[in-house]
Coordinates of N, CA, C and O and ligand atoms in Angstrom, one line a residue:
M1 N 106.1 118.1 102.3 CA 105.3 117.5 101.2 C 105.8 116.1 100.9 O 107.0 115.8 100.9
K2 N 104.8 115.2 100.7 CA 105.2 113.8 100.4 C 105.7 113.7 99.0 O 105.1 114.2 98.1
E3 N 106.8 112.9 98.8 CA 107.3 112.8 97.4 C 106.7 111.6 96.7 O 106.3 110.6 97.3
S4 N 106.6 111.8 95.4 CA 106.1 110.7 94.5 C 107.3 109.8 94.2 O 108.4 110.3 94.1
L5 N 107.1 108.5 94.0 CA 108.2 107.6 93.7 C 108.3 107.4 92.2 O 107.4 107.5 91.5
E6 N 109.6 107.1 91.8 CA 109.8 106.8 90.4 C 109.3 105.4 90.1 O 109.4 104.4 90.8
I7 N 108.6 105.3 88.9 CA 108.0 104.0 88.5 C 109.0 103.2 87.6 O 109.5 103.7 86.7
A8 N 109.2 102.0 88.0 CA 110.0 101.0 87.3 C 109.3 100.7 85.9 O 108.1 100.5 85.9
Q9 N 110.1 100.8 84.9 CA 109.5 100.6 83.5 C 109.8 99.2 83.0 O 110.8 98.6 83.4
L10 N 108.9 98.7 82.1 CA 109.1 97.3 81.6 C 110.5 97.1 81.0 O 111.0 98.0 80.3
G11 N 111.1 96.1 81.4 CA 112.6 95.9 81.1 C 113.4 95.8 82.4 O 114.4 95.2 82.5
N12 N 112.9 96.6 83.4 CA 113.5 96.5 84.7 C 113.2 95.2 85.3 O 112.1 94.8 85.5
P13 N 114.3 94.4 85.7 CA 114.1 93.0 86.2 C 113.2 93.0 87.4 O 112.6 91.9 87.7
I14 N 113.1 94.0 88.2 CA 112.3 94.0 89.4 C 110.8 93.6 89.1 O 110.1 93.0 89.9
L15 N 110.4 94.0 87.9 CA 109.0 93.8 87.5 C 108.7 92.3 87.2 O 107.6 91.9 87.0
R16 N 109.8 91.5 87.1 CA 109.7 90.1 86.7 C 110.0 89.2 87.9 O 110.0 88.0 87.8
Q17 N 110.2 89.8 89.1 CA 110.5 89.0 90.3 C 109.2 88.6 91.1 O 108.2 89.3 91.0
Q18 N 109.3 87.5 91.8 CA 108.3 87.2 92.8 C 108.6 88.1 94.0 O 109.7 88.1 94.5
A19 N 107.6 88.8 94.4 CA 107.8 89.7 95.6 C 107.7 88.9 96.9 O 107.0 87.9 96.9
Q20 N 108.3 89.5 97.9 CA 108.4 88.7 99.2 C 107.2 89.2 100.1 O 106.8 90.3 100.1
L21 N 106.8 88.2 100.9 CA 105.7 88.5 101.9 C 106.2 89.6 102.9 O 107.4 89.6 103.2
V22 N 105.3 90.4 103.3 CA 105.6 91.4 104.4 C 105.4 90.7 105.7 O 104.4 90.1 106.0
D23 N 106.4 90.8 106.6 CA 106.2 90.1 107.9 C 106.0 91.1 109.0 O 105.5 90.7 110.1
N24 N 106.3 92.4 108.8 CA 106.0 93.3 109.9 C 105.4 94.6 109.3 O 106.0 95.5 108.9
I25 N 104.0 94.6 109.4 CA 103.3 95.7 108.8 C 103.5 97.0 109.6 O 103.4 98.1 109.0
S26 N 103.8 96.9 110.9 CA 103.9 98.2 111.7 C 105.3 98.8 111.5 O 105.5 99.9 112.0
D27 N 106.2 98.2 110.8 CA 107.5 98.7 110.5 C 107.3 100.1 109.9 O 106.7 100.2 108.9
P28 N 108.0 101.1 110.5 CA 107.8 102.5 109.9 C 108.2 102.6 108.5 O 107.6 103.4 107.7
Y29 N 109.2 101.8 108.1 CA 109.6 101.9 106.7 C 108.5 101.4 105.8 O 108.2 102.1 104.7
L30 N 107.7 100.4 106.2 CA 106.6 99.9 105.4 C 105.5 100.9 105.4 O 104.8 101.2 104.4
Q31 N 105.2 101.5 106.6 CA 104.1 102.5 106.7 C 104.4 103.7 105.8 O 103.5 104.2 105.1
K32 N 105.7 104.1 105.8 CA 106.1 105.2 104.9 C 105.9 104.9 103.4 O 105.5 105.7 102.6
L33 N 106.3 103.6 103.1 CA 106.2 103.1 101.7 C 104.7 103.2 101.3 O 104.4 103.6 100.2
I34 N 103.8 102.8 102.2 CA 102.3 102.8 101.9 C 101.9 104.3 101.6 O 101.3 104.5 100.6
D35 N 102.4 105.2 102.4 CA 102.0 106.6 102.2 C 102.5 107.1 100.8 O 101.8 107.8 100.1
K36 N 103.8 106.7 100.5 CA 104.4 107.2 99.2 C 103.6 106.5 98.0 O 103.4 107.1 97.0
L37 N 103.2 105.2 98.2 CA 102.5 104.6 97.1 C 101.1 105.3 96.9 O 100.7 105.5 95.7
L38 N 100.5 105.7 98.0 CA 99.2 106.4 97.9 C 99.4 107.7 97.2 O 98.5 108.1 96.3
T39 N 100.4 108.4 97.5 CA 100.7 109.7 96.8 C 101.0 109.5 95.3 O 100.5 110.2 94.5
T40 N 101.8 108.5 95.1 CA 102.3 108.2 93.7 C 101.1 107.9 92.8 O 101.0 108.3 91.6
V41 N 100.2 107.0 93.3 CA 99.1 106.6 92.4 C 98.2 107.7 92.0 O 97.8 107.8 90.9
V42 N 98.1 108.7 92.9 CA 97.3 109.9 92.6 C 98.0 110.8 91.6 O 97.5 111.2 90.5
D43 N 99.3 111.1 91.9 CA 100.1 111.9 91.0 C 100.2 111.4 89.6 O 100.4 112.1 88.6
E44 N 100.2 110.1 89.5 CA 100.4 109.5 88.1 C 99.1 109.1 87.4 O 99.1 108.5 86.4
N45 N 98.0 109.6 88.0 CA 96.7 109.2 87.4 C 96.5 107.7 87.2 O 95.9 107.3 86.3
G46 N 96.9 107.0 88.2 CA 96.7 105.6 88.2 C 95.5 105.2 89.0 O 94.9 106.0 89.7
V47 N 95.0 104.0 88.9 CA 93.9 103.5 89.7 C 94.4 102.3 90.6 O 93.6 101.8 91.4
G48 N 95.7 102.0 90.5 CA 96.3 101.0 91.3 C 97.8 101.0 91.1 O 98.3 101.6 90.2
L49 N 98.4 100.4 92.1 CA 99.9 100.4 92.1 C 100.4 99.3 92.9 O 99.8 99.0 94.0
A50 N 101.4 98.6 92.5 CA 102.0 97.5 93.3 C 103.4 97.9 93.7 O 104.1 98.6 92.9
A51 N 103.8 97.5 94.9 CA 105.1 97.9 95.4 C 106.3 97.6 94.4 O 107.2 98.4 94.3
P52 N 106.3 96.4 93.7 CA 107.4 96.2 92.8 C 107.5 97.3 91.7 O 108.6 97.5 91.2
Q53 N 106.4 98.0 91.4 CA 106.5 99.1 90.4 C 107.3 100.3 90.9 O 107.6 101.1 90.1
V54 N 107.5 100.4 92.2 CA 108.4 101.4 92.7 C 109.7 100.8 93.2 O 110.3 101.3 94.2
S55 N 110.0 99.6 92.7 CA 111.3 98.9 93.0 C 111.3 98.4 94.4 O 112.4 98.3 95.0
Q56 N 110.2 98.1 95.0 CA 110.1 97.6 96.4 C 109.5 96.2 96.3 O 108.2 96.2 96.1
S57 N 110.3 95.2 96.3 CA 109.7 93.8 96.0 C 109.0 93.2 97.2 O 109.4 92.2 97.7
Y58 N 107.9 93.8 97.6 CA 107.0 93.3 98.7 C 105.6 93.0 98.2 O 105.2 93.7 97.2
R59 N 104.9 92.1 98.9 CA 103.6 91.8 98.5 C 102.6 92.8 99.1 O 102.0 92.6 100.2
L60 N 102.6 93.9 98.4 CA 101.8 95.1 98.9 C 101.3 95.8 97.6 O 102.1 96.0 96.7
L61 N 100.0 96.1 97.6 CA 99.4 96.8 96.5 C 98.4 97.8 96.9 O 97.9 97.7 98.0
I62 N 98.1 98.8 96.0 CA 97.1 99.8 96.3 C 96.0 99.6 95.2 O 96.3 99.5 94.1
V63 N 94.7 99.7 95.7 CA 93.6 99.7 94.8 C 93.0 101.1 95.0 O 92.6 101.4 96.2
A64 N 92.9 101.9 94.0 CA 92.4 103.3 94.2 C 91.6 103.8 93.0 O 92.0 104.7 92.3
S65 N 90.5 103.1 92.8 CA 89.7 103.4 91.6 C 89.0 104.8 91.8 O 88.4 105.1 92.8
R66 N 89.1 105.6 90.7 CA 88.4 106.9 90.7 C 88.6 107.4 89.2 O 89.6 107.0 88.6
P67 N 87.6 108.2 88.8 CA 87.7 108.7 87.4 C 88.9 109.6 87.3 O 89.2 110.4 88.2
N68 N 89.8 109.4 86.3 CA 90.9 110.3 86.1 C 91.2 110.4 84.6 O 90.4 109.8 83.8
L69 N 92.2 111.1 84.2 CA 92.5 111.3 82.8 C 92.8 110.0 82.1 O 92.4 109.8 80.9
R70 N 93.3 109.0 82.7 CA 93.7 107.7 82.1 C 92.5 106.8 82.1 O 92.4 105.9 81.2
Y71 N 91.6 106.9 83.1 CA 90.4 106.0 83.2 C 89.2 106.8 83.5 O 88.7 106.9 84.7
P72 N 88.6 107.5 82.5 CA 87.5 108.5 82.8 C 86.3 107.8 83.4 O 85.5 108.5 84.0
H73 N 86.0 106.5 83.2 CA 84.8 105.9 83.7 C 85.0 105.1 84.9 O 84.1 104.3 85.3
A74 N 86.1 105.2 85.6 CA 86.4 104.4 86.8 C 85.4 104.8 88.0 O 85.1 105.9 88.2
P75 N 84.9 103.8 88.7 CA 84.1 104.1 89.9 C 85.0 104.7 91.0 O 86.2 104.4 91.1
V76 N 84.3 105.4 91.9 CA 85.1 106.1 93.0 C 85.1 105.1 94.2 O 84.1 104.5 94.6
M77 N 86.3 105.0 94.8 CA 86.4 104.3 96.1 C 87.5 104.9 96.9 O 88.4 105.6 96.4
E78 N 87.5 104.6 98.2 CA 88.6 105.0 99.1 C 89.9 104.2 98.7 O 89.8 103.0 98.7
P79 N 91.0 104.9 98.5 CA 92.2 104.2 98.2 C 92.6 103.2 99.3 O 92.5 103.6 100.5
T80 N 92.9 102.0 98.9 CA 93.1 100.9 99.9 C 94.4 100.2 99.7 O 94.7 99.8 98.6
A81 N 95.2 100.2 100.8 CA 96.5 99.4 100.8 C 96.2 98.0 101.2 O 95.5 97.8 102.2
M82 N 96.6 97.0 100.4 CA 96.4 95.6 100.7 C 97.8 94.9 100.9 O 98.6 94.9 100.0
V83 N 98.0 94.4 102.1 CA 99.3 93.7 102.4 C 99.1 92.2 102.3 O 98.1 91.7 102.8
N84 N 100.0 91.5 101.7 CA 100.0 90.0 101.5 C 98.6 89.6 101.0 O 98.0 88.6 101.6
P85 N 98.1 90.2 99.9 CA 96.8 89.8 99.4 C 96.8 88.4 98.8 O 97.8 87.9 98.3
R86 N 95.6 87.8 98.8 CA 95.4 86.5 98.2 C 94.0 86.4 97.6 O 93.1 87.1 98.1
I87 N 93.9 85.7 96.5 CA 92.6 85.4 95.9 C 92.1 84.1 96.5 O 92.7 83.1 96.3
I88 N 91.0 84.1 97.2 CA 90.5 82.9 97.8 C 89.4 82.2 97.0 O 89.2 81.0 97.1
A89 N 88.7 83.0 96.1 CA 87.7 82.4 95.2 C 87.5 83.4 94.1 O 87.9 84.6 94.2
H90 N 87.0 82.9 93.0 CA 86.7 83.8 91.8 C 85.5 83.2 91.0 O 85.2 82.1 91.1
S91 N 84.9 84.1 90.3 CA 83.8 83.8 89.4 C 84.3 82.8 88.3 O 85.5 82.9 88.0
E92 N 83.4 82.1 87.7 CA 83.7 81.3 86.5 C 83.9 82.3 85.4 O 84.8 82.1 84.6
E93 N 83.0 83.2 85.4 CA 83.0 84.1 84.2 C 84.2 85.0 84.1 O 84.7 85.6 85.1
M94 N 84.7 85.2 82.9 CA 85.8 86.1 82.7 C 85.3 87.2 81.7 O 84.4 87.0 80.9
V95 N 85.8 88.4 81.8 CA 85.5 89.5 80.9 C 86.8 90.1 80.4 O 87.8 90.2 81.1
K96 N 86.7 90.6 79.2 CA 87.8 91.3 78.6 C 87.6 92.8 78.6 O 86.5 93.2 78.2
D97 N 88.6 93.5 79.0 CA 88.5 95.0 78.9 C 89.9 95.5 78.8 O 90.9 94.8 79.0
W98 N 89.9 96.8 78.4 CA 91.2 97.5 78.2 C 92.0 97.8 79.5 O 91.3 98.2 80.5
E99 N 93.2 97.5 79.5 CA 94.1 97.8 80.6 C 95.3 98.6 80.1 O 95.8 98.4 79.0
G100 N 95.9 99.4 81.0 CA 97.1 100.0 80.8 C 98.0 99.8 82.1 O 97.5 99.2 83.0
C101 N 99.2 100.3 82.0 CA 100.1 100.1 83.2 C 101.1 101.3 83.3 O 101.6 101.6 82.2
L102 N 101.2 101.8 84.5 CA 102.2 102.9 84.6 C 103.6 102.5 84.3 O 104.5 103.3 83.9
S103 N 103.9 101.2 84.3 CA 105.2 100.6 84.0 C 105.4 100.4 82.5 O 106.5 100.0 82.1
I104 N 104.2 100.5 81.7 CA 104.3 100.2 80.3 C 103.5 101.4 79.6 O 102.4 101.2 79.1
P105 N 104.1 102.6 79.7 CA 103.4 103.8 79.2 C 103.1 103.7 77.7 O 103.9 103.1 76.9
G106 N 102.0 104.3 77.3 CA 101.6 104.4 75.9 C 100.9 103.2 75.2 O 100.5 103.3 74.1
I107 N 100.7 102.1 76.0 CA 100.1 100.9 75.4 C 98.9 100.5 76.2 O 98.9 100.5 77.4
R108 N 97.8 100.1 75.5 CA 96.7 99.5 76.2 C 96.5 98.1 75.5 O 96.7 97.9 74.3
G109 N 95.9 97.2 76.3 CA 95.6 95.9 75.8 C 94.3 95.3 76.3 O 93.9 95.7 77.4
L110 N 93.7 94.5 75.6 CA 92.4 93.8 76.0 C 92.8 92.6 76.8 O 93.5 91.7 76.3
V111 N 92.4 92.6 78.1 CA 92.9 91.6 79.0 C 91.7 90.8 79.6 O 90.8 91.4 80.2
P112 N 91.7 89.5 79.5 CA 90.6 88.7 80.2 C 90.9 88.6 81.7 O 92.0 88.3 82.1
R113 N 89.9 88.9 82.5 CA 90.0 88.8 84.0 C 88.7 88.2 84.5 O 87.7 88.3 83.9
Y114 N 88.8 87.6 85.7 CA 87.6 87.1 86.4 C 86.7 88.3 86.7 O 87.2 89.4 87.1
R115 N 85.4 88.2 86.5 CA 84.5 89.3 86.7 C 84.4 89.6 88.2 O 84.4 90.8 88.6
S116 N 84.5 88.6 89.1 CA 84.6 88.9 90.5 C 85.6 88.0 91.2 O 85.8 86.9 90.8
V117 N 86.2 88.6 92.2 CA 87.2 87.8 93.0 C 86.9 88.1 94.5 O 86.5 89.2 94.9
E118 N 87.1 87.0 95.3 CA 87.0 87.2 96.7 C 88.4 87.2 97.2 O 89.2 86.3 96.9
V119 N 88.8 88.3 97.9 CA 90.2 88.5 98.3 C 90.3 88.6 99.8 O 89.4 88.9 100.5
E120 N 91.5 88.2 100.2 CA 91.9 88.3 101.6 C 93.2 89.1 101.7 O 94.0 88.9 100.8
Y121 N 93.3 90.0 102.6 CA 94.5 90.8 102.8 C 94.6 91.3 104.2 O 93.6 91.3 104.9
T122 N 95.8 91.9 104.5 CA 95.9 92.6 105.8 C 95.9 94.0 105.5 O 96.6 94.5 104.6
N123 N 95.2 94.8 106.3 CA 95.2 96.3 106.0 C 96.4 96.9 106.7 O 97.1 96.2 107.4
R124 N 96.6 98.2 106.5 CA 97.8 98.8 107.1 C 97.8 98.9 108.6 O 98.8 99.2 109.2
E125 N 96.6 98.7 109.2 CA 96.5 98.7 110.7 C 96.8 97.2 111.2 O 96.8 97.0 112.4
G126 N 97.1 96.3 110.3 CA 97.4 94.9 110.7 C 96.2 94.0 110.8 O 96.3 92.9 111.3
Q127 N 95.0 94.5 110.4 CA 93.8 93.7 110.5 C 93.5 92.9 109.3 O 93.7 93.4 108.2
Q128 N 93.1 91.6 109.5 CA 92.8 90.7 108.4 C 91.5 91.1 107.8 O 90.5 91.4 108.5
Q129 N 91.4 91.2 106.5 CA 90.2 91.7 105.8 C 89.8 90.7 104.7 O 90.7 90.0 104.1
Q130 N 88.5 90.5 104.5 CA 88.0 89.7 103.4 C 87.0 90.5 102.6 O 86.2 91.2 103.3
Q131 N 87.1 90.5 101.3 CA 86.3 91.4 100.5 C 85.9 90.8 99.2 O 86.8 90.1 98.6
E132 N 84.7 91.0 98.7 CA 84.4 90.6 97.4 C 84.5 91.8 96.4 O 83.9 92.9 96.7
L133 N 85.3 91.7 95.4 CA 85.5 92.8 94.4 C 84.9 92.4 93.1 O 85.0 91.2 92.7
T134 N 84.2 93.3 92.4 CA 83.6 93.0 91.1 C 84.0 94.0 90.1 O 84.4 95.1 90.4
D135 N 83.8 93.6 88.8 CA 84.0 94.4 87.6 C 85.3 95.2 87.6 O 86.4 94.6 87.8
F136 N 85.3 96.5 87.5 CA 86.5 97.3 87.3 C 87.5 97.1 88.5 O 88.7 97.0 88.3
V137 N 86.9 97.1 89.7 CA 87.8 97.1 90.9 C 88.4 95.7 91.0 O 89.6 95.5 91.3
A138 N 87.7 94.6 90.6 CA 88.2 93.3 90.5 C 89.3 93.2 89.5 O 90.4 92.6 89.7
R139 N 89.2 93.9 88.4 CA 90.2 94.0 87.4 C 91.5 94.7 87.9 O 92.6 94.2 87.7
I140 N 91.3 95.8 88.6 CA 92.5 96.5 89.1 C 93.2 95.5 90.1 O 94.4 95.4 90.0
F141 N 92.5 94.9 91.0 CA 93.1 94.0 91.9 C 93.9 92.9 91.2 O 95.1 92.7 91.5
Q142 N 93.3 92.3 90.2 CA 94.0 91.2 89.5 C 95.2 91.7 88.8 O 96.3 91.0 88.7
H143 N 95.1 92.9 88.2 CA 96.3 93.5 87.5 C 97.5 93.7 88.5 O 98.6 93.3 88.3
E144 N 97.1 94.3 89.7 CA 98.2 94.6 90.7 C 98.7 93.4 91.3 O 99.9 93.3 91.6
Y145 N 97.8 92.4 91.5 CA 98.2 91.1 92.1 C 99.2 90.4 91.2 O 100.2 89.9 91.7
D146 N 99.0 90.5 89.9 CA 99.9 89.9 89.0 C 101.3 90.5 89.1 O 102.3 89.8 89.0
H147 N 101.4 91.8 89.4 CA 102.7 92.4 89.6 C 103.5 91.8 90.7 O 104.8 91.7 90.7
L148 N 102.8 91.2 91.7 CA 103.5 90.6 92.9 C 104.2 89.3 92.5 O 105.0 88.8 93.1
D149 N 103.7 88.7 91.3 CA 104.2 87.5 90.8 C 105.1 87.7 89.6 O 105.3 86.7 88.8
G150 N 105.4 88.9 89.3 CA 106.3 89.2 88.1 C 105.6 89.1 86.8 O 106.2 88.9 85.8
I151 N 104.2 89.2 86.8 CA 103.4 89.1 85.6 C 102.9 90.5 85.2 O 102.5 91.3 86.1
V152 N 103.0 90.9 83.9 CA 102.4 92.2 83.5 C 101.3 91.9 82.5 O 101.2 90.8 82.0
F153 N 100.4 92.9 82.3 CA 99.2 92.6 81.6 C 99.4 92.2 80.1 O 98.6 91.4 79.6
L154 N 100.6 92.6 79.5 CA 100.9 92.1 78.2 C 101.0 90.6 78.1 O 100.7 90.0 77.1
D155 N 101.4 90.0 79.2 CA 101.5 88.5 79.2 C 100.1 87.8 79.1 O 100.0 86.7 78.7
R156 N 99.1 88.6 79.4 CA 97.7 88.0 79.3 C 96.9 88.4 78.1 O 95.8 88.0 77.9
V157 N 97.4 89.4 77.3 CA 96.8 89.8 76.1 C 96.8 88.6 75.1 O 97.8 88.0 74.9
E158 N 95.6 88.3 74.5 CA 95.6 87.0 73.7 C 96.1 87.2 72.3 O 96.4 86.2 71.7
S159 N 96.1 88.4 71.8 CA 96.6 88.6 70.4 C 97.2 90.0 70.4 O 96.7 91.0 71.0
T160 N 98.3 90.2 69.6 CA 98.9 91.5 69.4 C 97.9 92.4 68.7 O 98.0 93.7 68.8
H161 N 96.8 91.9 68.1 CA 95.8 92.7 67.5 C 94.9 93.4 68.5 O 94.1 94.2 68.2
E162 N 95.1 92.9 69.8 CA 94.3 93.5 70.9 C 95.2 94.4 71.7 O 94.9 94.6 72.9
M163 N 96.2 95.0 71.1 CA 97.0 96.0 71.7 C 96.9 97.3 70.9 O 97.0 97.2 69.7
I164 N 96.7 98.4 71.6 CA 96.6 99.7 70.9 C 97.4 100.7 71.6 O 97.7 100.5 72.8
T165 N 97.6 101.8 71.0 CA 98.3 102.9 71.7 C 97.4 103.7 72.6 O 96.1 103.6 72.4
E166 N 98.0 104.3 73.5 CA 97.2 105.2 74.5 C 96.3 106.2 73.7 O 95.2 106.4 74.1
Q167 N 96.9 106.8 72.7 CA 96.2 107.8 71.9 C 95.0 107.2 71.3 O 93.9 107.9 71.3
E168 N 95.1 106.0 70.7 CA 93.9 105.4 70.1 C 92.8 105.1 71.2 O 91.6 105.2 70.9
Y169 N 93.3 104.6 72.3 CA 92.4 104.3 73.4 C 91.6 105.5 73.9 O 90.4 105.4 74.0
I170 N 92.3 106.6 74.0 CA 91.6 107.8 74.5 C 90.5 108.2 73.4 O 89.4 108.6 73.8
K171 N 90.8 108.0 72.1 CA 89.8 108.3 71.1 C 88.6 107.5 71.3 O 87.5 107.9 71.2
R172 N 88.8 106.2 71.6 CA 87.7 105.2 71.7 C 86.9 105.5 73.0 O 85.6 105.5 72.9
V173 N 87.5 105.8 74.1 CA 86.7 106.0 75.3 C 85.9 107.3 75.2 O 84.8 107.4 75.7
S174 N 86.5 108.3 74.6 CA 85.8 109.6 74.5 C 84.6 109.5 73.5 O 83.7 110.2 73.7
R175 N 84.6 108.5 72.6 CA 83.5 108.3 71.7 C 82.3 107.8 72.5 O 81.2 108.1 72.1
V176 N 82.5 107.0 73.5 CA 81.4 106.4 74.3 C 80.9 107.3 75.4 O 79.9 107.0 76.1
C177 N 81.6 108.5 75.7 CA 81.2 109.4 76.8 C 79.8 109.9 76.5 O 79.5 110.3 75.4
Ligands
ZN1 ZN1 100.6 97.6 86.2

């Protein structure tokens, strides 16, 4: 059975570091890390995860949108590992929506993000990919990408009045169901 990894919590200095570029994607250590990240994101009811969150300071993230207990309205997609990702273009328009983070349990915040981003990354097979992401998936990407630069969503919340507890958040989303 594949094991789930421990999530670094806010206060752990690894979450504030600039992560390093991956230079050898076929390295078995890295491939195993991707497998463990994919397992962990499902086990923790996440929709994304960045390597620094499991104390591995590499430019590697997972986008894995699907409805779950923490995000009941998330769209379904195939979980994707993105290595050395970059934002090459983005929409002018920004949208604010609620975010949470496995490294910051119990808190949600309203975070402004670009509505769409064009991204470039290397997949786990070593192929260069280019993709346009929109709305919730674009949000996940931007959140995880920030982790690679030592930024957490709280840094982007514009007012402490736009922070609520997880419990209050669940009440609000269940009202619109
Ligand atoms: Zn996060």
